[in-house]
């Protein structure tokens, strides 16, 4: 049964902007906040939030969302463990790709952890027909850890086939994204949010400077 709390959470989770250009980065971007320092807001407060987010971006269909929610309600301890694991994976991807965005190398221990996560993900995967051949898929899976598997897979893809040199950190917030612009000039997670905020800041600064100049 859906409570008012569920509806609010669903709205919060699904209005999250999807700007990363990779599922792995969109997952990292479930935490927001300033570009430097610790993250501010987190939309993942408990296991159900992960399911709501995955459903909202189309990673899970309605039936999968319902099945996982049911299972989480029936097995709260396992759901809490899956939630903790989800946060660990997000921390791992955050470290890996933030390093890439800064032009650094990922830590060897992080690569090992990603390999281990991938081994688990592929152990549960199926090869399913795709547009140009077969691809990894997790259709109809109903495991509590399941939403993480395609995310880990996306992280491996991004790390192995790139473009790693196009991963950037937003100039106005902590979001990461793949810069797919032709001249690699993208600076903001989205023009409507951080881009506009930066424009307003520049405008206010210019006005203040003009006024200070005029005032003598
Ligand atoms: Zn931003």
PDB file of C-alpha atoms and ligand atoms in Angstrom:
ATOM      1  CA  UNK A   1       0.000   0.000   0.000  1.00  0.00           C
ATOM      2  CA  UNK A   2       1.316   3.457  -0.861  1.00  0.00           C
ATOM      3  CA  UNK A   3       1.477   5.998   1.937  1.00  0.00           C
ATOM      4  CA  UNK A   4       1.765   9.772   1.536  1.00  0.00           C
ATOM      5  CA  UNK A   5       5.389   9.358   2.575  1.00  0.00           C
ATOM      6  CA  UNK A   6       5.953   6.907  -0.289  1.00  0.00           C
ATOM      7  CA  UNK A   7       4.414   9.304  -2.773  1.00  0.00           C
ATOM      8  CA  UNK A   8       6.637  12.164  -1.588  1.00  0.00           C
ATOM      9  CA  UNK A   9       9.709   9.974  -1.739  1.00  0.00           C
ATOM     10  CA  UNK A  10       8.800   8.748  -5.205  1.00  0.00           C
ATOM     11  CA  UNK A  11       8.446  12.343  -6.351  1.00  0.00           C
ATOM     12  CA  UNK A  12      11.775  13.372  -4.812  1.00  0.00           C
ATOM     13  CA  UNK A  13      13.573  10.426  -6.294  1.00  0.00           C
ATOM     14  CA  UNK A  14      12.110  10.626  -9.761  1.00  0.00           C
ATOM     15  CA  UNK A  15      12.553  14.357 -10.207  1.00  0.00           C
ATOM     16  CA  UNK A  16      16.285  13.849  -9.815  1.00  0.00           C
ATOM     17  CA  UNK A  17      17.913  15.179 -12.948  1.00  0.00           C
ATOM     18  CA  UNK A  18      19.417  12.554 -15.229  1.00  0.00           C
ATOM     19  CA  UNK A  19      22.316  14.314 -16.872  1.00  0.00           C
ATOM     20  CA  UNK A  20      25.297  11.987 -16.462  1.00  0.00           C
ATOM     21  CA  UNK A  21      25.254  10.402 -19.908  1.00  0.00           C
ATOM     22  CA  UNK A  22      26.041   7.053 -18.261  1.00  0.00           C
ATOM     23  CA  UNK A  23      24.032   5.030 -15.807  1.00  0.00           C
ATOM     24  CA  UNK A  24      27.138   4.791 -13.611  1.00  0.00           C
ATOM     25  CA  UNK A  25      27.428   8.584 -13.356  1.00  0.00           C
ATOM     26  CA  UNK A  26      23.697   9.079 -12.912  1.00  0.00           C
ATOM     27  CA  UNK A  27      23.964   6.755  -9.948  1.00  0.00           C
ATOM     28  CA  UNK A  28      26.847   8.784  -8.508  1.00  0.00           C
ATOM     29  CA  UNK A  29      24.646  11.848  -9.028  1.00  0.00           C
ATOM     30  CA  UNK A  30      22.022  10.610  -6.582  1.00  0.00           C
ATOM     31  CA  UNK A  31      24.012  12.710  -4.117  1.00  0.00           C
ATOM     32  CA  UNK A  32      24.123  16.420  -4.741  1.00  0.00           C
ATOM     33  CA  UNK A  33      25.833  19.385  -3.141  1.00  0.00           C
ATOM     34  CA  UNK A  34      28.643  21.843  -3.851  1.00  0.00           C
ATOM     35  CA  UNK A  35      31.526  20.855  -6.172  1.00  0.00           C
ATOM     36  CA  UNK A  36      34.000  20.577  -3.291  1.00  0.00           C
ATOM     37  CA  UNK A  37      33.687  19.103   0.140  1.00  0.00           C
ATOM     38  CA  UNK A  38      31.285  16.476   1.415  1.00  0.00           C
ATOM     39  CA  UNK A  39      28.019  15.782  -0.428  1.00  0.00           C
ATOM     40  CA  UNK A  40      24.912  17.671   0.683  1.00  0.00           C
ATOM     41  CA  UNK A  41      21.670  15.968  -0.230  1.00  0.00           C
ATOM     42  CA  UNK A  42      21.190  12.288  -0.798  1.00  0.00           C
ATOM     43  CA  UNK A  43      18.024  10.906  -2.357  1.00  0.00           C
ATOM     44  CA  UNK A  44      18.781   7.368  -1.200  1.00  0.00           C
ATOM     45  CA  UNK A  45      17.680   7.179   2.421  1.00  0.00           C
ATOM     46  CA  UNK A  46      16.748   3.528   2.433  1.00  0.00           C
ATOM     47  CA  UNK A  47      16.417   0.523   0.181  1.00  0.00           C
ATOM     48  CA  UNK A  48      13.026   1.528  -1.270  1.00  0.00           C
ATOM     49  CA  UNK A  49      14.564   4.759  -2.546  1.00  0.00           C
ATOM     50  CA  UNK A  50      16.996   2.781  -4.663  1.00  0.00           C
ATOM     51  CA  UNK A  51      14.111   0.839  -6.177  1.00  0.00           C
ATOM     52  CA  UNK A  52      12.111   4.031  -6.753  1.00  0.00           C
ATOM     53  CA  UNK A  53      15.073   5.691  -8.446  1.00  0.00           C
ATOM     54  CA  UNK A  54      15.775   2.643 -10.620  1.00  0.00           C
ATOM     55  CA  UNK A  55      12.090   2.491 -11.573  1.00  0.00           C
ATOM     56  CA  UNK A  56      11.987   6.223 -12.266  1.00  0.00           C
ATOM     57  CA  UNK A  57      14.832   6.076 -14.780  1.00  0.00           C
ATOM     58  CA  UNK A  58      13.487   2.930 -16.453  1.00  0.00           C
ATOM     59  CA  UNK A  59      16.088   0.525 -15.130  1.00  0.00           C
ATOM     60  CA  UNK A  60      13.326  -1.577 -13.593  1.00  0.00           C
ATOM     61  CA  UNK A  61       9.804  -2.028 -14.926  1.00  0.00           C
ATOM     62  CA  UNK A  62       6.668  -1.770 -12.807  1.00  0.00           C
ATOM     63  CA  UNK A  63       6.546  -5.490 -12.078  1.00  0.00           C
ATOM     64  CA  UNK A  64      10.200  -5.541 -10.988  1.00  0.00           C
ATOM     65  CA  UNK A  65       9.688  -2.498  -8.760  1.00  0.00           C
ATOM     66  CA  UNK A  66       6.664  -4.124  -7.139  1.00  0.00           C
ATOM     67  CA  UNK A  67       8.478  -7.439  -6.641  1.00  0.00           C
ATOM     68  CA  UNK A  68      11.514  -5.791  -5.022  1.00  0.00           C
ATOM     69  CA  UNK A  69       9.395  -3.612  -2.772  1.00  0.00           C
ATOM     70  CA  UNK A  70       7.446  -6.650  -1.655  1.00  0.00           C
ATOM     71  CA  UNK A  71      10.624  -8.554  -0.991  1.00  0.00           C
ATOM     72  CA  UNK A  72      12.178  -5.655   0.928  1.00  0.00           C
ATOM     73  CA  UNK A  73       9.079  -5.451   3.127  1.00  0.00           C
ATOM     74  CA  UNK A  74       9.222  -9.176   3.803  1.00  0.00           C
ATOM     75  CA  UNK A  75      12.971  -9.256   4.483  1.00  0.00           C
ATOM     76  CA  UNK A  76      13.902  -5.945   6.091  1.00  0.00           C
ATOM     77  CA  UNK A  77      17.310  -7.101   7.333  1.00  0.00           C
ATOM     78  CA  UNK A  78      18.336  -8.260   3.877  1.00  0.00           C
ATOM     79  CA  UNK A  79      16.976  -5.029   2.386  1.00  0.00           C
ATOM     80  CA  UNK A  80      19.079  -3.014   4.821  1.00  0.00           C
ATOM     81  CA  UNK A  81      22.149  -5.033   3.851  1.00  0.00           C
ATOM     82  CA  UNK A  82      21.405  -4.465   0.149  1.00  0.00           C
ATOM     83  CA  UNK A  83      21.003  -0.756   0.851  1.00  0.00           C
ATOM     84  CA  UNK A  84      24.371  -0.600   2.639  1.00  0.00           C
ATOM     85  CA  UNK A  85      25.941  -2.427  -0.281  1.00  0.00           C
ATOM     86  CA  UNK A  86      24.326   0.052  -2.698  1.00  0.00           C
ATOM     87  CA  UNK A  87      25.917   2.950  -0.835  1.00  0.00           C
ATOM     88  CA  UNK A  88      29.306   1.206  -0.903  1.00  0.00           C
ATOM     89  CA  UNK A  89      29.050   0.738  -4.646  1.00  0.00           C
ATOM     90  CA  UNK A  90      28.098   4.380  -5.102  1.00  0.00           C
ATOM     91  CA  UNK A  91      31.077   5.486  -3.003  1.00  0.00           C
ATOM     92  CA  UNK A  92      33.298   3.260  -5.131  1.00  0.00           C
ATOM     93  CA  UNK A  93      32.009   4.661  -8.437  1.00  0.00           C
ATOM     94  CA  UNK A  94      32.200   8.193  -7.068  1.00  0.00           C
ATOM     95  CA  UNK A  95      35.886   7.702  -6.254  1.00  0.00           C
ATOM     96  CA  UNK A  96      36.702   6.007  -9.563  1.00  0.00           C
ATOM     97  CA  UNK A  97      35.041   8.527 -11.841  1.00  0.00           C
ATOM     98  CA  UNK A  98      35.779  11.649  -9.833  1.00  0.00           C
ATOM     99  CA  UNK A  99      39.443  10.669 -10.154  1.00  0.00           C
ATOM    100  CA  UNK A 100      38.946  10.331 -13.917  1.00  0.00           C
ATOM    101  CA  UNK A 101      37.214  13.727 -14.066  1.00  0.00           C
ATOM    102  CA  UNK A 102      40.212  15.315 -12.333  1.00  0.00           C
ATOM    103  CA  UNK A 103      42.570  13.643 -14.797  1.00  0.00           C
ATOM    104  CA  UNK A 104      43.890  11.228 -12.174  1.00  0.00           C
ATOM    105  CA  UNK A 105      44.228   7.473 -12.049  1.00  0.00           C
ATOM    106  CA  UNK A 106      41.754   5.294 -10.192  1.00  0.00           C
ATOM    107  CA  UNK A 107      43.084   3.581  -7.076  1.00  0.00           C
ATOM    108  CA  UNK A 108      44.149  -0.031  -7.626  1.00  0.00           C
ATOM    109  CA  UNK A 109      42.044  -1.185  -4.673  1.00  0.00           C
ATOM    110  CA  UNK A 110      38.975   0.462  -6.241  1.00  0.00           C
ATOM    111  CA  UNK A 111      39.593  -1.382  -9.523  1.00  0.00           C
ATOM    112  CA  UNK A 112      39.716  -4.657  -7.603  1.00  0.00           C
ATOM    113  CA  UNK A 113      36.479  -3.821  -5.830  1.00  0.00           C
ATOM    114  CA  UNK A 114      34.816  -2.997  -9.133  1.00  0.00           C
ATOM    115  CA  UNK A 115      36.061  -6.279 -10.597  1.00  0.00           C
ATOM    116  CA  UNK A 116      34.509  -8.151  -7.662  1.00  0.00           C
ATOM    117  CA  UNK A 117      31.237  -6.288  -8.085  1.00  0.00           C
ATOM    118  CA  UNK A 118      31.254  -7.043 -11.799  1.00  0.00           C
ATOM    119  CA  UNK A 119      31.908 -10.746 -11.182  1.00  0.00           C
ATOM    120  CA  UNK A 120      28.778 -10.865  -9.047  1.00  0.00           C
ATOM    121  CA  UNK A 121      26.767  -8.869 -11.591  1.00  0.00           C
ATOM    122  CA  UNK A 122      27.766 -11.049 -14.555  1.00  0.00           C
ATOM    123  CA  UNK A 123      27.156 -14.233 -12.556  1.00  0.00           C
ATOM    124  CA  UNK A 124      23.491 -13.180 -12.511  1.00  0.00           C
ATOM    125  CA  UNK A 125      23.367 -11.756 -16.041  1.00  0.00           C
ATOM    126  CA  UNK A 126      21.962 -13.219 -19.190  1.00  0.00           C
ATOM    127  CA  UNK A 127      23.060 -12.557 -22.741  1.00  0.00           C
ATOM    128  CA  UNK A 128      20.019 -11.046 -24.401  1.00  0.00           C
ATOM    129  CA  UNK A 129      19.565  -9.932 -28.015  1.00  0.00           C
ATOM    130  CA  UNK A 130      20.248  -6.231 -28.493  1.00  0.00           C
ATOM    131  CA  UNK A 131      20.210  -3.826 -31.440  1.00  0.00           C
ATOM    132  CA  UNK A 132      23.572  -4.782 -32.932  1.00  0.00           C
ATOM    133  CA  UNK A 133      24.241  -8.091 -31.225  1.00  0.00           C
ATOM    134  CA  UNK A 134      23.890  -9.598 -27.804  1.00  0.00           C
ATOM    135  CA  UNK A 135      24.317  -7.639 -24.636  1.00  0.00           C
ATOM    136  CA  UNK A 136      24.311  -8.231 -20.889  1.00  0.00           C
ATOM    137  CA  UNK A 137      20.863  -8.023 -19.389  1.00  0.00           C
ATOM    138  CA  UNK A 138      19.095  -8.753 -16.128  1.00  0.00           C
ATOM    139  CA  UNK A 139      15.501  -9.237 -17.289  1.00  0.00           C
ATOM    140  CA  UNK A 140      12.931 -10.216 -14.718  1.00  0.00           C
ATOM    141  CA  UNK A 141      15.483 -10.451 -11.939  1.00  0.00           C
ATOM    142  CA  UNK A 142      14.007 -10.235  -8.460  1.00  0.00           C
ATOM    143  CA  UNK A 143      17.051 -10.108  -6.196  1.00  0.00           C
ATOM    144  CA  UNK A 144      17.439  -7.275  -3.730  1.00  0.00           C
ATOM    145  CA  UNK A 145      20.953  -6.590  -5.048  1.00  0.00           C
ATOM    146  CA  UNK A 146      19.670  -6.689  -8.634  1.00  0.00           C
ATOM    147  CA  UNK A 147      19.346  -2.938  -9.313  1.00  0.00           C
ATOM    148  CA  UNK A 148      23.081  -2.608  -8.694  1.00  0.00           C
ATOM    149  CA  UNK A 149      24.130  -5.059 -11.387  1.00  0.00           C
ATOM    150  CA  UNK A 150      23.398  -2.968 -14.486  1.00  0.00           C
ATOM    151  CA  UNK A 151      24.936   0.010 -12.684  1.00  0.00           C
ATOM    152  CA  UNK A 152      28.156  -1.896 -12.050  1.00  0.00           C
ATOM    153  CA  UNK A 153      28.091  -3.111 -15.645  1.00  0.00           C
ATOM    154  CA  UNK A 154      27.738   0.491 -16.878  1.00  0.00           C
ATOM    155  CA  UNK A 155      30.709   1.456 -14.718  1.00  0.00           C
ATOM    156  CA  UNK A 156      32.842  -1.313 -16.232  1.00  0.00           C
ATOM    157  CA  UNK A 157      31.795  -0.241 -19.733  1.00  0.00           C
ATOM    158  CA  UNK A 158      32.635   3.376 -19.052  1.00  0.00           C
ATOM    159  CA  UNK A 159      35.977   2.413 -17.558  1.00  0.00           C
ATOM    160  CA  UNK A 160      36.954  -0.009 -20.320  1.00  0.00           C
ATOM    161  CA  UNK A 161      35.577   1.663 -23.445  1.00  0.00           C
ATOM    162  CA  UNK A 162      35.399   5.257 -22.211  1.00  0.00           C
ATOM    163  CA  UNK A 163      35.436   7.967 -23.144  1.00  0.00           C
ATOM    164  CA  UNK A 164      37.190   8.454 -19.812  1.00  0.00           C
ATOM    165  CA  UNK A 165      38.740  11.714 -20.989  1.00  0.00           C
ATOM    166  CA  UNK A 166      35.277  13.147 -21.479  1.00  0.00           C
ATOM    167  CA  UNK A 167      34.175  12.601 -17.894  1.00  0.00           C
ATOM    168  CA  UNK A 168      33.827  15.944 -16.193  1.00  0.00           C
ATOM    169  CA  UNK A 169      32.702  17.366 -12.889  1.00  0.00           C
ATOM    170  CA  UNK A 170      30.154  20.175 -13.008  1.00  0.00           C
ATOM    171  CA  UNK A 171      31.522  23.608 -12.198  1.00  0.00           C
ATOM    172  CA  UNK A 172      28.554  24.389  -9.961  1.00  0.00           C
ATOM    173  CA  UNK A 173      27.771  21.159  -8.133  1.00  0.00           C
ATOM    174  CA  UNK A 174      29.191  17.716  -7.446  1.00  0.00           C
ATOM    175  CA  UNK A 175      27.536  16.028 -10.445  1.00  0.00           C
ATOM    176  CA  UNK A 176      29.644  14.068 -12.893  1.00  0.00           C
ATOM    177  CA  UNK A 177      28.803  13.762 -16.574  1.00  0.00           C
ATOM    178  CA  UNK A 178      30.144  12.595 -19.903  1.00  0.00           C
ATOM    179  CA  UNK A 179      30.816  15.654 -22.036  1.00  0.00           C
ATOM    180  CA  UNK A 180      29.437  14.680 -25.422  1.00  0.00           C
ATOM    181  CA  UNK A 181      29.683  18.181 -26.898  1.00  0.00           C
ATOM    182  CA  UNK A 182      31.685  18.419 -30.118  1.00  0.00           C
ATOM    183  CA  UNK A 183      34.304  20.830 -28.807  1.00  0.00           C
ATOM    184  CA  UNK A 184      34.312  19.405 -25.270  1.00  0.00           C
ATOM    185  CA  UNK A 185      33.108  22.690 -23.885  1.00  0.00           C
ATOM    186  CA  UNK A 186      30.387  21.538 -21.525  1.00  0.00           C
ATOM    187  CA  UNK A 187      30.941  22.966 -18.039  1.00  0.00           C
ATOM    188  CA  UNK A 188      27.642  22.388 -16.295  1.00  0.00           C
ATOM    189  CA  UNK A 189      25.563  19.356 -15.380  1.00  0.00           C
ATOM    190  CA  UNK A 190      22.706  21.230 -17.005  1.00  0.00           C
ATOM    191  CA  UNK A 191      22.352  24.702 -18.448  1.00  0.00           C
ATOM    192  CA  UNK A 192      18.966  25.113 -16.720  1.00  0.00           C
ATOM    193  CA  UNK A 193      20.430  24.611 -13.259  1.00  0.00           C
ATOM    194  CA  UNK A 194      24.104  25.221 -12.630  1.00  0.00           C
ATOM    195  CA  UNK A 195      24.612  27.010 -15.956  1.00  0.00           C
ATOM    196  CA  UNK A 196      21.876  29.521 -15.196  1.00  0.00           C
ATOM    197  CA  UNK A 197      23.016  29.962 -11.600  1.00  0.00           C
ATOM    198  CA  UNK A 198      26.531  30.779 -12.834  1.00  0.00           C
ATOM    199  CA  UNK A 199      25.135  33.248 -15.377  1.00  0.00           C
ATOM    200  CA  UNK A 200      23.158  34.998 -12.637  1.00  0.00           C
ATOM    201  CA  UNK A 201      26.227  35.147 -10.385  1.00  0.00           C
ATOM    202  CA  UNK A 202      28.296  36.708 -13.176  1.00  0.00           C
ATOM    203  CA  UNK A 203      25.528  39.207 -13.920  1.00  0.00           C
ATOM    204  CA  UNK A 204      25.229  40.241 -10.255  1.00  0.00           C
ATOM    205  CA  UNK A 205      29.013  40.577  -9.966  1.00  0.00           C
ATOM    206  CA  UNK A 206      29.139  42.716 -13.130  1.00  0.00           C
ATOM    207  CA  UNK A 207      26.348  44.949 -11.857  1.00  0.00           C
ATOM    208  CA  UNK A 208      28.089  45.355  -8.502  1.00  0.00           C
ATOM    209  CA  UNK A 209      31.367  46.207 -10.255  1.00  0.00           C
ATOM    210  CA  UNK A 210      29.642  48.734 -12.533  1.00  0.00           C
ATOM    211  CA  UNK A 211      27.926  50.354  -9.581  1.00  0.00           C
ATOM    212  CA  UNK A 212      31.136  50.500  -7.561  1.00  0.00           C
ATOM    213  CA  UNK A 213      32.839  52.079 -10.568  1.00  0.00           C
ATOM    214  CA  UNK A 214      30.030  54.623 -11.082  1.00  0.00           C
ATOM    215  CA  UNK A 215      29.916  55.446  -7.371  1.00  0.00           C
ATOM    216  CA  UNK A 216      33.650  56.169  -7.440  1.00  0.00           C
TER     217      UNK A 216
HETATM  218 ZN1  LIG B   1      25.748  21.129 -11.579  1.00  0.00          ZN
END
